[in-house]
Short mmCIF file of C-alpha atoms in Angstrom, two decimals:
data_model
loop_
_atom_site.label_atom_id
_atom_site.label_comp_id
_atom_site.label_asym_id
_atom_site.label_seq_id
_atom_site.Cartn_x
_atom_site.Cartn_y
_atom_site.Cartn_z
CA MET Y 1 56.45 71.44 63.02
CA ILE Y 2 54.24 71.77 66.06
CA ASP Y 3 50.57 70.97 65.67
CA PHE Y 4 48.98 73.83 67.57
CA ASP Y 5 45.54 72.27 67.20
CA THR Y 6 46.58 69.83 69.92
CA HIS Y 7 48.38 72.28 72.23
CA PRO Y 8 47.09 71.66 75.74
CA TRP Y 9 46.08 75.27 76.44
CA LEU Y 10 46.76 77.42 73.39
CA SER Y 11 45.24 75.35 70.61
CA GLY Y 12 44.10 77.36 67.64
CA LEU Y 13 45.57 80.69 68.76
CA LEU Y 14 48.91 80.67 66.97
CA GLY Y 15 49.62 80.77 63.26
CA ASP Y 16 53.18 82.03 62.90
CA GLU Y 17 55.62 79.10 62.96
CA ASP Y 18 58.54 80.93 64.58
CA ILE Y 19 56.43 82.66 67.19
CA GLY Y 20 54.32 79.56 67.63
CA GLU Y 21 57.49 77.65 68.49
CA VAL Y 22 58.05 80.07 71.38
CA PHE Y 23 54.68 79.01 72.79
CA SER Y 24 55.04 75.31 72.09
CA PRO Y 25 54.21 73.08 75.07
CA LYS Y 26 57.85 72.00 75.45
CA ALA Y 27 59.13 75.58 75.33
CA GLU Y 28 56.54 76.72 77.86
CA LEU Y 29 57.35 73.83 80.17
CA ARG Y 30 61.09 74.63 79.91
CA ARG Y 31 60.38 78.23 80.93
CA TYR Y 32 58.25 77.11 83.88
CA LEU Y 33 61.05 74.82 85.02
CA ARG Y 34 63.62 77.62 84.67
CA ILE Y 35 61.43 79.85 86.82
CA GLU Y 36 60.88 77.18 89.47
CA ALA Y 37 64.63 76.44 89.49
CA ALA Y 38 65.55 80.12 89.84
CA TRP Y 39 63.02 80.55 92.66
CA THR Y 40 64.30 77.48 94.49
CA LEU Y 41 67.88 78.69 94.15
CA ALA Y 42 67.03 82.20 95.38
CA LEU Y 43 64.98 80.87 98.29
CA GLY Y 44 67.78 78.50 99.21
CA GLU Y 45 70.32 81.31 99.18
CA ILE Y 46 68.08 83.44 101.42
CA GLN Y 47 67.61 80.54 103.84
CA GLY Y 48 71.24 79.43 103.67
CA ASP Y 49 70.24 75.99 102.38
CA SER Y 50 73.29 74.30 100.87
CA GLY Y 51 71.14 71.84 98.91
CA ALA Y 52 69.32 74.54 96.94
CA LYS Y 53 71.81 74.58 94.07
CA ARG Y 54 71.45 70.82 93.57
CA LEU Y 55 67.65 71.05 93.74
CA ALA Y 56 67.58 73.94 91.26
CA LYS Y 57 69.77 72.00 88.81
CA SER Y 58 67.54 68.95 89.17
CA ILE Y 59 64.45 71.09 88.52
CA GLU Y 60 65.95 72.69 85.44
CA ASP Y 61 67.01 69.30 84.07
CA PHE Y 62 63.69 67.62 84.86
CA GLU Y 63 62.13 65.94 81.83
CA LEU Y 64 58.35 65.77 81.68
CA GLU Y 65 56.06 65.14 78.75
CA PRO Y 66 53.85 68.26 78.45
CA SER Y 67 50.74 66.11 77.98
CA SER Y 68 51.31 64.87 81.55
CA LEU Y 69 49.92 68.21 82.70
CA ARG Y 70 46.61 67.78 80.88
CA SER Y 71 44.54 66.31 83.72
CA GLY Y 72 45.98 68.77 86.24
CA PHE Y 73 45.18 71.62 83.88
CA ALA Y 74 41.63 70.33 83.52
CA LYS Y 75 41.31 70.18 87.32
CA ASP Y 76 43.06 73.42 88.29
CA GLY Y 77 42.64 75.58 85.19
CA VAL Y 78 46.42 76.13 85.03
CA PRO Y 79 49.29 73.65 84.56
CA ILE Y 80 51.46 74.83 87.47
CA PRO Y 81 49.95 72.94 90.44
CA SER Y 82 50.29 69.70 88.51
CA LEU Y 83 53.86 70.58 87.52
CA VAL Y 84 54.73 71.29 91.15
CA ARG Y 85 53.31 67.92 92.20
CA PHE Y 86 55.46 66.20 89.57
CA LEU Y 87 58.52 68.19 90.67
CA LYS Y 88 58.08 67.36 94.33
CA ALA Y 89 57.63 63.68 93.51
CA HIS Y 90 60.74 63.79 91.33
CA LEU Y 91 62.86 65.57 93.93
CA GLY Y 92 61.71 63.47 96.85
CA LYS Y 93 61.05 64.07 100.51
CA GLY Y 94 62.30 67.33 101.94
CA ALA Y 95 62.38 69.18 98.62
CA ASP Y 96 59.03 70.79 99.29
CA ARG Y 97 60.66 73.21 101.72
CA LEU Y 98 62.15 75.08 98.75
CA VAL Y 99 60.05 74.08 95.74
CA HIS Y 100 57.42 76.67 94.83
CA ASP Y 101 57.31 77.87 98.45
CA GLY Y 102 55.89 81.40 98.48
CA LEU Y 103 55.45 81.35 94.72
CA THR Y 104 52.01 81.35 93.11
CA SER Y 105 50.88 79.68 89.93
CA GLN Y 106 50.12 83.12 88.58
CA ASP Y 107 53.71 84.22 89.33
CA VAL Y 108 55.01 81.37 87.20
CA LEU Y 109 52.51 81.97 84.39
CA ASP Y 110 53.14 85.72 84.28
CA THR Y 111 56.92 85.37 84.42
CA GLY Y 112 56.77 82.63 81.78
CA LEU Y 113 54.75 84.91 79.54
CA MET Y 114 57.24 87.76 79.96
CA LEU Y 115 60.12 85.40 79.08
CA ALA Y 116 58.17 84.17 76.06
CA LEU Y 117 57.47 87.72 74.93
CA LEU Y 118 61.19 88.49 75.14
CA GLU Y 119 61.75 85.60 72.73
CA VAL Y 120 58.98 86.93 70.46
CA LEU Y 121 60.67 90.34 70.47
CA ASP Y 122 63.91 88.66 69.37
CA VAL Y 123 62.07 87.05 66.42
CA LEU Y 124 60.42 90.35 65.50
CA GLU Y 125 63.68 92.29 65.83
CA VAL Y 126 65.38 90.01 63.29
CA ARG Y 127 62.44 90.40 60.92
CA LEU Y 128 62.35 94.18 61.30
CA GLN Y 129 66.10 94.43 60.70
CA ARG Y 130 65.70 92.35 57.53
CA LEU Y 131 62.78 94.54 56.38
CA ASP Y 132 64.76 97.70 57.12
CA SER Y 133 67.66 96.37 55.07
CA GLN Y 134 65.38 95.46 52.16
CA LEU Y 135 63.67 98.86 52.25
CA SER Y 136 67.05 100.62 52.35
CA SER Y 137 68.15 98.63 49.30
CA LEU Y 138 64.98 99.59 47.46
CA GLN Y 139 65.40 103.23 48.47
CA GLU Y 140 68.97 103.19 47.19
CA ALA Y 141 68.03 101.50 43.91
CA LEU Y 142 64.74 103.26 43.18
CA GLY Y 143 64.49 106.26 45.49
CA SER Y 144 65.22 108.88 42.85
CA ALA Y 145 62.93 107.36 40.21
CA SER Y 146 59.89 109.44 39.30
CA LEU Y 147 56.37 108.18 39.06
CA ILE Y 148 52.91 109.58 38.73
CA ALA Y 149 50.96 109.52 41.98
CA TYR Y 150 47.26 108.71 41.88
CA THR Y 151 44.35 109.96 43.89
CA ARG Y 152 40.93 108.36 43.53
CA MET Y 153 42.21 106.53 40.43
CA GLN Y 154 43.16 109.79 38.71
CA PRO Y 155 46.70 110.91 37.90
CA ALA Y 156 48.08 113.41 40.40
CA LEU Y 157 51.41 115.18 40.63
CA GLU Y 158 54.67 113.48 39.82
CA THR Y 159 56.51 112.21 42.90
CA SER Y 160 59.55 110.11 43.68
CA VAL Y 161 59.57 106.50 44.75
#
């Protein structure tokens, strides 16, 4: 269980466990790294850089404790500049030619949010399918049953379930 009261930038905003998990610090950081890796790979392909694939893999596999971004977030208002500094330090000299070059923090945040919302839609789709199935079962079992409808707490015409 994630304690959303301590989330570095979303504390207190999430109450649904499944959807909250999508926005957990680790999940968000994984998405940011996937985006940075994809950008590095694409940029490397455009520039014909043979090392781009290795850099992208190293970015995607990079392990960083989300709380490491706290001070950078406090300074910059977003976690991405701090993440990029960590990435460049991790990848070493020369990596900065492909890492985050031409990409903005807002690009990463917006793309990360869209990827997160796709995950949220997956959660909601499963729930809606389950609800649809339950409602269909109820309709099948009870749909022809009659009951008295009520309007303003008074009996109205008979209707079906």
